[in-house]
């Protein structure tokens, strides 16, 4: 099963809710201090990254019948990198087919049990260039849970190599419907990242576009880091195909990725030459059929979350 950690009932006191149904918390370390880039880099040693495990999915609240998509289709354009990376690691690792520098591996700690977990995520274009899109359960434990700690994003991670560095979270955001009831229709998360070396993340690796209200049937490329057998979590994998309504207000696709791919983007119009596409959903959970997975249908709620996260970006 894909992507969720059972968590304790104590909420981190820094959380704040917004009128549009979103909530946020400043990113924190395991000892409940505000996370800095230095603290994140020090915590996530190669040994801890290698030992982090894919999160497991719980039973989630789902709508009893599909809801008809409504609302005007919207789109935000992606952005190409504007900062040239000079590190030896970035120069020494070539790009594989359908591997994107905007997609990376997410690492975090579950405060309920102190264990380290992995998800996936992808940058998304914005004015301030600091946003990473992932699943709601990769930032918060859902009903009865709390905000994850030690949250970092490693773009185009491969076999322990971090070609673009380790980026620490500044603020975590998700939908209140996920926090209050683990509603899988609302399993969306956006994280505001700290700068690294004076640069914002989308300026370094680029940022994907975002689309909402585009209907249940679209062709997507799904990218992520499955870590459950038979996958290792050390490489970026992809699935491609046309989505359909799975259940509730969710899209479904044929894809056999396992735990660790949670939060990976479902990209429309993916260009494997520049690694950019339009995020139209994210991996939420595996369907009963192991060859299928579900993601939240992106409607006006994702745009509300996006606007909320961007408003918190310094």
PDB file of C-alpha atoms in Angstrom:
ATOM      1  CA  UNK A   1       0.000   0.000   0.000  1.00  0.00           C
ATOM      2  CA  UNK A   2       1.117   3.535  -0.672  1.00  0.00           C
ATOM      3  CA  UNK A   3       1.945   6.461   1.408  1.00  0.00           C
ATOM      4  CA  UNK A   4       0.506   7.190   4.871  1.00  0.00           C
ATOM      5  CA  UNK A   5       1.804   6.961   8.419  1.00  0.00           C
ATOM      6  CA  UNK A   6      -0.400   6.346  11.430  1.00  0.00           C
ATOM      7  CA  UNK A   7       0.200   9.150  13.884  1.00  0.00           C
ATOM      8  CA  UNK A   8      -0.570  10.162  17.430  1.00  0.00           C
ATOM      9  CA  UNK A   9      -3.343  12.496  18.496  1.00  0.00           C
ATOM     10  CA  UNK A  10      -1.242  15.456  19.676  1.00  0.00           C
ATOM     11  CA  UNK A  11      -1.259  18.344  17.193  1.00  0.00           C
ATOM     12  CA  UNK A  12       1.797  20.578  16.731  1.00  0.00           C
ATOM     13  CA  UNK A  13       0.775  23.949  18.181  1.00  0.00           C
ATOM     14  CA  UNK A  14       2.175  25.952  15.258  1.00  0.00           C
ATOM     15  CA  UNK A  15      -0.628  24.874  12.889  1.00  0.00           C
ATOM     16  CA  UNK A  16      -2.939  27.516  11.517  1.00  0.00           C
ATOM     17  CA  UNK A  17      -6.068  27.176   9.401  1.00  0.00           C
ATOM     18  CA  UNK A  18      -7.168  29.360   6.512  1.00  0.00           C
ATOM     19  CA  UNK A  19     -10.735  30.308   5.541  1.00  0.00           C
ATOM     20  CA  UNK A  20     -10.354  28.416   2.241  1.00  0.00           C
ATOM     21  CA  UNK A  21     -10.037  25.016   3.929  1.00  0.00           C
ATOM     22  CA  UNK A  22      -6.255  24.790   4.060  1.00  0.00           C
ATOM     23  CA  UNK A  23      -3.910  24.613   7.049  1.00  0.00           C
ATOM     24  CA  UNK A  24      -0.199  25.064   7.653  1.00  0.00           C
ATOM     25  CA  UNK A  25       2.598  24.579  10.142  1.00  0.00           C
ATOM     26  CA  UNK A  26       6.146  25.820  10.252  1.00  0.00           C
ATOM     27  CA  UNK A  27       8.499  22.920   9.541  1.00  0.00           C
ATOM     28  CA  UNK A  28      10.076  21.466  12.675  1.00  0.00           C
ATOM     29  CA  UNK A  29      12.795  19.091  13.741  1.00  0.00           C
ATOM     30  CA  UNK A  30      12.300  16.016  15.917  1.00  0.00           C
ATOM     31  CA  UNK A  31      12.967  18.094  19.040  1.00  0.00           C
ATOM     32  CA  UNK A  32      10.213  20.553  18.002  1.00  0.00           C
ATOM     33  CA  UNK A  33      12.553  23.359  16.951  1.00  0.00           C
ATOM     34  CA  UNK A  34      11.997  25.388  13.798  1.00  0.00           C
ATOM     35  CA  UNK A  35      13.832  23.537  11.054  1.00  0.00           C
ATOM     36  CA  UNK A  36      16.805  25.206   9.396  1.00  0.00           C
ATOM     37  CA  UNK A  37      18.649  24.128   6.274  1.00  0.00           C
ATOM     38  CA  UNK A  38      21.669  23.280   8.418  1.00  0.00           C
ATOM     39  CA  UNK A  39      19.615  21.138  10.810  1.00  0.00           C
ATOM     40  CA  UNK A  40      18.000  19.238   7.934  1.00  0.00           C
ATOM     41  CA  UNK A  41      21.346  18.613   6.254  1.00  0.00           C
ATOM     42  CA  UNK A  42      22.851  17.383   9.522  1.00  0.00           C
ATOM     43  CA  UNK A  43      19.950  15.044  10.275  1.00  0.00           C
ATOM     44  CA  UNK A  44      19.671  13.387   6.880  1.00  0.00           C
ATOM     45  CA  UNK A  45      22.898  11.452   6.728  1.00  0.00           C
ATOM     46  CA  UNK A  46      23.346   8.882   3.928  1.00  0.00           C
ATOM     47  CA  UNK A  47      22.711   6.165   6.513  1.00  0.00           C
ATOM     48  CA  UNK A  48      19.348   7.631   7.585  1.00  0.00           C
ATOM     49  CA  UNK A  49      18.263   8.130   3.991  1.00  0.00           C
ATOM     50  CA  UNK A  50      19.141   4.552   3.110  1.00  0.00           C
ATOM     51  CA  UNK A  51      17.244   3.212   6.135  1.00  0.00           C
ATOM     52  CA  UNK A  52      14.063   5.291   5.643  1.00  0.00           C
ATOM     53  CA  UNK A  53      11.048   3.130   4.858  1.00  0.00           C
ATOM     54  CA  UNK A  54       8.014   3.646   2.605  1.00  0.00           C
ATOM     55  CA  UNK A  55       4.973   4.825   4.517  1.00  0.00           C
ATOM     56  CA  UNK A  56       1.903   2.578   4.650  1.00  0.00           C
ATOM     57  CA  UNK A  57      -1.625   3.589   3.676  1.00  0.00           C
ATOM     58  CA  UNK A  58      -4.524   3.461   6.149  1.00  0.00           C
ATOM     59  CA  UNK A  59      -8.208   3.152   5.523  1.00  0.00           C
ATOM     60  CA  UNK A  60      -9.306   6.585   4.337  1.00  0.00           C
ATOM     61  CA  UNK A  61     -12.646   8.356   4.124  1.00  0.00           C
ATOM     62  CA  UNK A  62     -14.035   8.121   0.590  1.00  0.00           C
ATOM     63  CA  UNK A  63     -17.161   9.482  -1.042  1.00  0.00           C
ATOM     64  CA  UNK A  64     -19.858   6.848  -1.605  1.00  0.00           C
ATOM     65  CA  UNK A  65     -20.485   7.895  -5.209  1.00  0.00           C
ATOM     66  CA  UNK A  66     -18.529   9.878  -7.824  1.00  0.00           C
ATOM     67  CA  UNK A  67     -19.042  13.615  -7.944  1.00  0.00           C
ATOM     68  CA  UNK A  68     -19.321  15.232 -11.333  1.00  0.00           C
ATOM     69  CA  UNK A  69     -16.384  17.553 -12.084  1.00  0.00           C
ATOM     70  CA  UNK A  70     -17.351  21.198 -12.020  1.00  0.00           C
ATOM     71  CA  UNK A  71     -15.588  24.520 -12.354  1.00  0.00           C
ATOM     72  CA  UNK A  72     -13.663  26.201 -15.133  1.00  0.00           C
ATOM     73  CA  UNK A  73     -10.432  24.536 -16.235  1.00  0.00           C
ATOM     74  CA  UNK A  74      -7.388  26.423 -15.011  1.00  0.00           C
ATOM     75  CA  UNK A  75      -3.682  26.241 -15.709  1.00  0.00           C
ATOM     76  CA  UNK A  76      -0.410  27.702 -14.440  1.00  0.00           C
ATOM     77  CA  UNK A  77       2.599  27.551 -16.738  1.00  0.00           C
ATOM     78  CA  UNK A  78       5.821  25.829 -15.746  1.00  0.00           C
ATOM     79  CA  UNK A  79       9.162  27.563 -15.482  1.00  0.00           C
ATOM     80  CA  UNK A  80      12.616  26.488 -16.672  1.00  0.00           C
ATOM     81  CA  UNK A  81      15.692  26.667 -14.396  1.00  0.00           C
ATOM     82  CA  UNK A  82      17.451  30.023 -14.300  1.00  0.00           C
ATOM     83  CA  UNK A  83      20.427  29.107 -12.092  1.00  0.00           C
ATOM     84  CA  UNK A  84      23.234  26.939 -13.446  1.00  0.00           C
ATOM     85  CA  UNK A  85      24.295  24.263 -10.959  1.00  0.00           C
ATOM     86  CA  UNK A  86      28.057  23.930 -10.685  1.00  0.00           C
ATOM     87  CA  UNK A  87      28.392  21.009  -8.297  1.00  0.00           C
ATOM     88  CA  UNK A  88      30.420  17.978  -9.350  1.00  0.00           C
ATOM     89  CA  UNK A  89      27.534  15.717  -8.384  1.00  0.00           C
ATOM     90  CA  UNK A  90      25.133  17.467 -10.769  1.00  0.00           C
ATOM     91  CA  UNK A  91      27.630  17.361 -13.616  1.00  0.00           C
ATOM     92  CA  UNK A  92      28.555  13.740 -13.053  1.00  0.00           C
ATOM     93  CA  UNK A  93      25.102  12.125 -13.206  1.00  0.00           C
ATOM     94  CA  UNK A  94      23.328  12.038 -16.558  1.00  0.00           C
ATOM     95  CA  UNK A  95      19.565  12.131 -16.983  1.00  0.00           C
ATOM     96  CA  UNK A  96      17.786   8.870 -17.789  1.00  0.00           C
ATOM     97  CA  UNK A  97      14.770   8.621 -20.096  1.00  0.00           C
ATOM     98  CA  UNK A  98      11.656  10.129 -18.475  1.00  0.00           C
ATOM     99  CA  UNK A  99      13.658  11.122 -15.381  1.00  0.00           C
ATOM    100  CA  UNK A 100      12.931  14.676 -14.267  1.00  0.00           C
ATOM    101  CA  UNK A 101      15.079  17.021 -12.214  1.00  0.00           C
ATOM    102  CA  UNK A 102      11.843  18.595 -10.915  1.00  0.00           C
ATOM    103  CA  UNK A 103      10.834  15.296  -9.275  1.00  0.00           C
ATOM    104  CA  UNK A 104      12.546  14.118  -6.126  1.00  0.00           C
ATOM    105  CA  UNK A 105      12.498  11.922  -3.102  1.00  0.00           C
ATOM    106  CA  UNK A 106      10.865  13.207   0.090  1.00  0.00           C
ATOM    107  CA  UNK A 107      12.219  12.238   3.522  1.00  0.00           C
ATOM    108  CA  UNK A 108      10.496  12.908   6.854  1.00  0.00           C
ATOM    109  CA  UNK A 109      10.091  11.663  10.399  1.00  0.00           C
ATOM    110  CA  UNK A 110       6.790  10.516  11.876  1.00  0.00           C
ATOM    111  CA  UNK A 111       6.627  12.154  15.337  1.00  0.00           C
ATOM    112  CA  UNK A 112       4.298   9.398  16.580  1.00  0.00           C
ATOM    113  CA  UNK A 113       6.947   6.681  16.445  1.00  0.00           C
ATOM    114  CA  UNK A 114      10.201   8.468  15.616  1.00  0.00           C
ATOM    115  CA  UNK A 115      10.718   6.420  12.443  1.00  0.00           C
ATOM    116  CA  UNK A 116      11.930   7.889   9.149  1.00  0.00           C
ATOM    117  CA  UNK A 117       9.854   7.529   5.995  1.00  0.00           C
ATOM    118  CA  UNK A 118       9.979   8.305   2.282  1.00  0.00           C
ATOM    119  CA  UNK A 119       7.538   9.772  -0.228  1.00  0.00           C
ATOM    120  CA  UNK A 120       7.909  11.514  -3.583  1.00  0.00           C
ATOM    121  CA  UNK A 121       7.219  15.056  -4.735  1.00  0.00           C
ATOM    122  CA  UNK A 122       7.760  17.613  -7.489  1.00  0.00           C
ATOM    123  CA  UNK A 123       8.377  21.331  -7.791  1.00  0.00           C
ATOM    124  CA  UNK A 124       5.541  23.523  -9.025  1.00  0.00           C
ATOM    125  CA  UNK A 125       5.934  26.919 -10.608  1.00  0.00           C
ATOM    126  CA  UNK A 126       5.001  30.040  -8.647  1.00  0.00           C
ATOM    127  CA  UNK A 127       6.020  33.670  -8.421  1.00  0.00           C
ATOM    128  CA  UNK A 128       8.348  33.039  -5.482  1.00  0.00           C
ATOM    129  CA  UNK A 129       9.712  29.756  -6.940  1.00  0.00           C
ATOM    130  CA  UNK A 130       9.707  27.846  -3.625  1.00  0.00           C
ATOM    131  CA  UNK A 131       6.872  25.289  -3.811  1.00  0.00           C
ATOM    132  CA  UNK A 132       6.953  21.481  -3.851  1.00  0.00           C
ATOM    133  CA  UNK A 133       3.777  19.480  -4.493  1.00  0.00           C
ATOM    134  CA  UNK A 134       3.217  16.140  -2.717  1.00  0.00           C
ATOM    135  CA  UNK A 135       0.427  14.152  -1.041  1.00  0.00           C
ATOM    136  CA  UNK A 136      -1.318  15.374   2.099  1.00  0.00           C
ATOM    137  CA  UNK A 137      -0.323  12.244   4.014  1.00  0.00           C
ATOM    138  CA  UNK A 138       3.346  13.015   3.291  1.00  0.00           C
ATOM    139  CA  UNK A 139       3.084  16.211   5.364  1.00  0.00           C
ATOM    140  CA  UNK A 140       0.427  15.367   7.984  1.00  0.00           C
ATOM    141  CA  UNK A 141      -0.827  12.162   9.603  1.00  0.00           C
ATOM    142  CA  UNK A 142      -4.507  12.864   8.880  1.00  0.00           C
ATOM    143  CA  UNK A 143      -7.302  12.233  11.388  1.00  0.00           C
ATOM    144  CA  UNK A 144      -5.805  11.965  14.878  1.00  0.00           C
ATOM    145  CA  UNK A 145      -2.345  12.719  13.512  1.00  0.00           C
ATOM    146  CA  UNK A 146       0.169  15.520  13.476  1.00  0.00           C
ATOM    147  CA  UNK A 147       2.582  17.328  11.178  1.00  0.00           C
ATOM    148  CA  UNK A 148       5.628  15.416   9.986  1.00  0.00           C
ATOM    149  CA  UNK A 149       9.090  16.627  11.038  1.00  0.00           C
ATOM    150  CA  UNK A 150      12.590  16.750   9.520  1.00  0.00           C
ATOM    151  CA  UNK A 151      10.971  17.279   6.107  1.00  0.00           C
ATOM    152  CA  UNK A 152      13.324  17.515   3.123  1.00  0.00           C
ATOM    153  CA  UNK A 153      13.174  17.156  -0.656  1.00  0.00           C
ATOM    154  CA  UNK A 154      16.016  15.819  -2.815  1.00  0.00           C
ATOM    155  CA  UNK A 155      15.522  16.565  -6.535  1.00  0.00           C
ATOM    156  CA  UNK A 156      16.460  13.746  -8.939  1.00  0.00           C
ATOM    157  CA  UNK A 157      17.846  11.605  -6.131  1.00  0.00           C
ATOM    158  CA  UNK A 158      19.508   8.472  -7.480  1.00  0.00           C
ATOM    159  CA  UNK A 159      21.425   5.720  -5.672  1.00  0.00           C
ATOM    160  CA  UNK A 160      22.247   7.996  -2.749  1.00  0.00           C
ATOM    161  CA  UNK A 161      23.477  10.852  -4.952  1.00  0.00           C
ATOM    162  CA  UNK A 162      21.919  14.280  -4.365  1.00  0.00           C
ATOM    163  CA  UNK A 163      22.845  16.150  -7.582  1.00  0.00           C
ATOM    164  CA  UNK A 164      20.958  19.321  -6.655  1.00  0.00           C
ATOM    165  CA  UNK A 165      21.391  19.153  -2.883  1.00  0.00           C
ATOM    166  CA  UNK A 166      19.048  18.584   0.054  1.00  0.00           C
ATOM    167  CA  UNK A 167      16.278  21.175   0.366  1.00  0.00           C
ATOM    168  CA  UNK A 168      14.646  21.744   3.750  1.00  0.00           C
ATOM    169  CA  UNK A 169      11.012  22.688   4.329  1.00  0.00           C
ATOM    170  CA  UNK A 170      10.010  26.095   5.625  1.00  0.00           C
ATOM    171  CA  UNK A 171       6.234  25.556   5.908  1.00  0.00           C
ATOM    172  CA  UNK A 172       4.014  22.492   5.399  1.00  0.00           C
ATOM    173  CA  UNK A 173       0.459  22.888   4.085  1.00  0.00           C
ATOM    174  CA  UNK A 174      -2.464  20.568   3.362  1.00  0.00           C
ATOM    175  CA  UNK A 175      -6.264  20.574   3.293  1.00  0.00           C
ATOM    176  CA  UNK A 176      -8.194  20.657   6.569  1.00  0.00           C
ATOM    177  CA  UNK A 177     -10.409  17.843   5.225  1.00  0.00           C
ATOM    178  CA  UNK A 178      -7.301  15.650   5.178  1.00  0.00           C
ATOM    179  CA  UNK A 179      -6.264  16.717   8.674  1.00  0.00           C
ATOM    180  CA  UNK A 180      -9.713  16.240  10.201  1.00  0.00           C
ATOM    181  CA  UNK A 181     -10.948  13.068   8.497  1.00  0.00           C
ATOM    182  CA  UNK A 182      -8.216  11.588   6.250  1.00  0.00           C
ATOM    183  CA  UNK A 183     -10.450  12.330   3.275  1.00  0.00           C
ATOM    184  CA  UNK A 184      -8.594  10.833   0.324  1.00  0.00           C
ATOM    185  CA  UNK A 185     -10.383  13.207  -2.057  1.00  0.00           C
ATOM    186  CA  UNK A 186      -8.318  15.922  -0.348  1.00  0.00           C
ATOM    187  CA  UNK A 187      -4.984  14.076  -0.045  1.00  0.00           C
ATOM    188  CA  UNK A 188      -2.985  17.070  -1.264  1.00  0.00           C
ATOM    189  CA  UNK A 189       0.074  18.777   0.182  1.00  0.00           C
ATOM    190  CA  UNK A 190       2.244  21.712  -0.851  1.00  0.00           C
ATOM    191  CA  UNK A 191       5.469  22.580   0.943  1.00  0.00           C
ATOM    192  CA  UNK A 192       7.251  25.936   0.950  1.00  0.00           C
ATOM    193  CA  UNK A 193      10.985  25.268   0.764  1.00  0.00           C
ATOM    194  CA  UNK A 194      13.865  27.203   2.267  1.00  0.00           C
ATOM    195  CA  UNK A 195      16.424  28.610  -0.134  1.00  0.00           C
ATOM    196  CA  UNK A 196      19.689  26.721  -0.634  1.00  0.00           C
ATOM    197  CA  UNK A 197      22.911  28.535  -1.434  1.00  0.00           C
ATOM    198  CA  UNK A 198      20.875  31.717  -1.854  1.00  0.00           C
ATOM    199  CA  UNK A 199      18.660  30.246  -4.591  1.00  0.00           C
ATOM    200  CA  UNK A 200      15.014  29.185  -4.703  1.00  0.00           C
ATOM    201  CA  UNK A 201      14.358  25.602  -5.741  1.00  0.00           C
ATOM    202  CA  UNK A 202      12.425  26.250  -8.981  1.00  0.00           C
ATOM    203  CA  UNK A 203      15.192  28.550 -10.143  1.00  0.00           C
ATOM    204  CA  UNK A 204      17.633  25.651  -9.795  1.00  0.00           C
ATOM    205  CA  UNK A 205      15.655  22.674 -11.176  1.00  0.00           C
ATOM    206  CA  UNK A 206      12.651  24.361 -12.801  1.00  0.00           C
ATOM    207  CA  UNK A 207       9.006  24.173 -11.762  1.00  0.00           C
ATOM    208  CA  UNK A 208       6.149  22.188 -13.260  1.00  0.00           C
ATOM    209  CA  UNK A 209       2.919  23.812 -14.285  1.00  0.00           C
ATOM    210  CA  UNK A 210      -0.360  23.092 -12.474  1.00  0.00           C
ATOM    211  CA  UNK A 211      -3.791  22.198 -13.887  1.00  0.00           C
ATOM    212  CA  UNK A 212      -7.203  21.829 -12.260  1.00  0.00           C
ATOM    213  CA  UNK A 213     -10.741  21.064 -13.458  1.00  0.00           C
ATOM    214  CA  UNK A 214      -9.478  19.244 -16.566  1.00  0.00           C
ATOM    215  CA  UNK A 215     -11.831  16.264 -16.204  1.00  0.00           C
ATOM    216  CA  UNK A 216     -11.298  12.675 -15.112  1.00  0.00           C
ATOM    217  CA  UNK A 217      -9.928  11.392 -18.431  1.00  0.00           C
ATOM    218  CA  UNK A 218      -6.470  12.782 -19.268  1.00  0.00           C
ATOM    219  CA  UNK A 219      -3.197  11.237 -20.427  1.00  0.00           C
ATOM    220  CA  UNK A 220      -0.535  11.429 -17.715  1.00  0.00           C
ATOM    221  CA  UNK A 221       3.030  10.463 -16.953  1.00  0.00           C
ATOM    222  CA  UNK A 222       3.373   9.427 -13.296  1.00  0.00           C
ATOM    223  CA  UNK A 223       6.833   9.810 -11.759  1.00  0.00           C
ATOM    224  CA  UNK A 224       8.024   8.700  -8.330  1.00  0.00           C
ATOM    225  CA  UNK A 225      10.325   6.651  -6.141  1.00  0.00           C
ATOM    226  CA  UNK A 226       8.650   3.311  -5.305  1.00  0.00           C
ATOM    227  CA  UNK A 227      10.553   1.688  -2.440  1.00  0.00           C
ATOM    228  CA  UNK A 228       8.507  -1.441  -1.710  1.00  0.00           C
ATOM    229  CA  UNK A 229       9.394  -4.741  -3.381  1.00  0.00           C
ATOM    230  CA  UNK A 230      10.294  -5.251  -6.174  1.00  0.00           C
ATOM    231  CA  UNK A 231      11.506  -1.633  -6.280  1.00  0.00           C
ATOM    232  CA  UNK A 232      14.425  -0.233  -4.278  1.00  0.00           C
ATOM    233  CA  UNK A 233      13.506   3.453  -3.891  1.00  0.00           C
ATOM    234  CA  UNK A 234      16.890   4.407  -5.333  1.00  0.00           C
ATOM    235  CA  UNK A 235      15.677   5.241  -8.850  1.00  0.00           C
ATOM    236  CA  UNK A 236      12.945   7.381 -10.368  1.00  0.00           C
ATOM    237  CA  UNK A 237      10.316   5.313 -12.201  1.00  0.00           C
ATOM    238  CA  UNK A 238       7.398   6.212 -14.460  1.00  0.00           C
ATOM    239  CA  UNK A 239       3.994   4.979 -15.628  1.00  0.00           C
ATOM    240  CA  UNK A 240       1.960   6.394 -18.510  1.00  0.00           C
ATOM    241  CA  UNK A 241      -1.682   6.110 -19.494  1.00  0.00           C
ATOM    242  CA  UNK A 242      -5.128   7.680 -19.542  1.00  0.00           C
ATOM    243  CA  UNK A 243      -6.886   8.221 -16.217  1.00  0.00           C
ATOM    244  CA  UNK A 244     -10.511   7.591 -15.289  1.00  0.00           C
ATOM    245  CA  UNK A 245     -12.749   8.202 -12.267  1.00  0.00           C
ATOM    246  CA  UNK A 246     -11.858   5.627  -9.618  1.00  0.00           C
ATOM    247  CA  UNK A 247     -14.201   6.441  -6.741  1.00  0.00           C
ATOM    248  CA  UNK A 248     -15.386   9.569  -5.026  1.00  0.00           C
ATOM    249  CA  UNK A 249     -13.641  12.583  -6.507  1.00  0.00           C
ATOM    250  CA  UNK A 250     -10.475  10.699  -7.434  1.00  0.00           C
ATOM    251  CA  UNK A 251      -8.691   9.702 -10.591  1.00  0.00           C
ATOM    252  CA  UNK A 252      -7.297   6.220 -11.210  1.00  0.00           C
ATOM    253  CA  UNK A 253      -4.510   4.964 -13.452  1.00  0.00           C
ATOM    254  CA  UNK A 254      -2.776   1.733 -14.354  1.00  0.00           C
ATOM    255  CA  UNK A 255       0.508   1.798 -12.443  1.00  0.00           C
ATOM    256  CA  UNK A 256       2.300  -0.819 -10.344  1.00  0.00           C
ATOM    257  CA  UNK A 257       4.513   1.494  -8.291  1.00  0.00           C
ATOM    258  CA  UNK A 258       4.703   0.602  -4.604  1.00  0.00           C
ATOM    259  CA  UNK A 259       5.167   2.462  -1.298  1.00  0.00           C
ATOM    260  CA  UNK A 260       7.469   5.469  -1.536  1.00  0.00           C
ATOM    261  CA  UNK A 261       5.846   6.776  -4.717  1.00  0.00           C
ATOM    262  CA  UNK A 262       3.212   8.613  -2.637  1.00  0.00           C
ATOM    263  CA  UNK A 263       3.094  12.269  -3.609  1.00  0.00           C
ATOM    264  CA  UNK A 264       4.664  11.629  -7.005  1.00  0.00           C
ATOM    265  CA  UNK A 265       3.188  13.902  -9.707  1.00  0.00           C
ATOM    266  CA  UNK A 266       0.699  12.905 -12.395  1.00  0.00           C
ATOM    267  CA  UNK A 267       1.920  15.095 -15.252  1.00  0.00           C
ATOM    268  CA  UNK A 268      -0.022  16.175 -18.309  1.00  0.00           C
ATOM    269  CA  UNK A 269       1.983  17.060 -21.438  1.00  0.00           C
ATOM    270  CA  UNK A 270       5.204  15.793 -19.890  1.00  0.00           C
ATOM    271  CA  UNK A 271       8.302  16.758 -21.887  1.00  0.00           C
ATOM    272  CA  UNK A 272      11.171  14.345 -21.260  1.00  0.00           C
ATOM    273  CA  UNK A 273      13.576  16.800 -22.881  1.00  0.00           C
ATOM    274  CA  UNK A 274      13.182  19.478 -20.201  1.00  0.00           C
ATOM    275  CA  UNK A 275      11.607  17.415 -17.381  1.00  0.00           C
ATOM    276  CA  UNK A 276       8.521  19.642 -17.154  1.00  0.00           C
ATOM    277  CA  UNK A 277       4.792  18.981 -17.324  1.00  0.00           C
ATOM    278  CA  UNK A 278       1.541  20.081 -15.699  1.00  0.00           C
ATOM    279  CA  UNK A 279       0.737  18.451 -12.344  1.00  0.00           C
ATOM    280  CA  UNK A 280      -2.847  17.189 -12.534  1.00  0.00           C
ATOM    281  CA  UNK A 281      -2.873  14.893  -9.453  1.00  0.00           C
ATOM    282  CA  UNK A 282      -0.472  13.099  -7.114  1.00  0.00           C
ATOM    283  CA  UNK A 283      -0.153   9.482  -5.981  1.00  0.00           C
ATOM    284  CA  UNK A 284      -2.444   8.992  -2.993  1.00  0.00           C
ATOM    285  CA  UNK A 285      -3.009   5.282  -2.391  1.00  0.00           C
ATOM    286  CA  UNK A 286      -3.077   1.918  -4.091  1.00  0.00           C
ATOM    287  CA  UNK A 287      -6.352   0.504  -5.276  1.00  0.00           C
ATOM    288  CA  UNK A 288      -7.332  -3.040  -4.298  1.00  0.00           C
ATOM    289  CA  UNK A 289      -5.907  -4.124  -7.650  1.00  0.00           C
ATOM    290  CA  UNK A 290      -2.120  -3.894  -7.168  1.00  0.00           C
ATOM    291  CA  UNK A 291      -1.721  -2.702 -10.741  1.00  0.00           C
ATOM    292  CA  UNK A 292      -3.805   0.460 -10.184  1.00  0.00           C
ATOM    293  CA  UNK A 293      -3.409   3.578  -8.060  1.00  0.00           C
ATOM    294  CA  UNK A 294      -5.590   6.553  -7.149  1.00  0.00           C
ATOM    295  CA  UNK A 295      -4.961  10.263  -6.788  1.00  0.00           C
ATOM    296  CA  UNK A 296      -7.152  13.214  -5.767  1.00  0.00           C
ATOM    297  CA  UNK A 297      -8.996  14.916  -8.603  1.00  0.00           C
ATOM    298  CA  UNK A 298      -7.538  18.413  -8.866  1.00  0.00           C
ATOM    299  CA  UNK A 299     -10.403  20.895  -8.729  1.00  0.00           C
ATOM    300  CA  UNK A 300     -10.631  24.379  -7.194  1.00  0.00           C
ATOM    301  CA  UNK A 301      -9.387  22.950  -3.878  1.00  0.00           C
ATOM    302  CA  UNK A 302      -5.853  22.476  -5.213  1.00  0.00           C
ATOM    303  CA  UNK A 303      -5.833  26.045  -6.511  1.00  0.00           C
ATOM    304  CA  UNK A 304      -6.940  27.243  -3.054  1.00  0.00           C
ATOM    305  CA  UNK A 305      -4.137  25.244  -1.422  1.00  0.00           C
ATOM    306  CA  UNK A 306      -1.636  26.532  -3.973  1.00  0.00           C
ATOM    307  CA  UNK A 307      -2.647  30.165  -3.352  1.00  0.00           C
ATOM    308  CA  UNK A 308      -2.485  29.588   0.407  1.00  0.00           C
ATOM    309  CA  UNK A 309       1.011  28.073   0.255  1.00  0.00           C
ATOM    310  CA  UNK A 310       2.279  30.837  -2.029  1.00  0.00           C
ATOM    311  CA  UNK A 311       0.920  33.456   0.385  1.00  0.00           C
ATOM    312  CA  UNK A 312       3.068  31.923   3.159  1.00  0.00           C
ATOM    313  CA  UNK A 313       6.223  31.840   1.050  1.00  0.00           C
ATOM    314  CA  UNK A 314       8.733  34.479   2.187  1.00  0.00           C
TER     315      UNK A 314
END
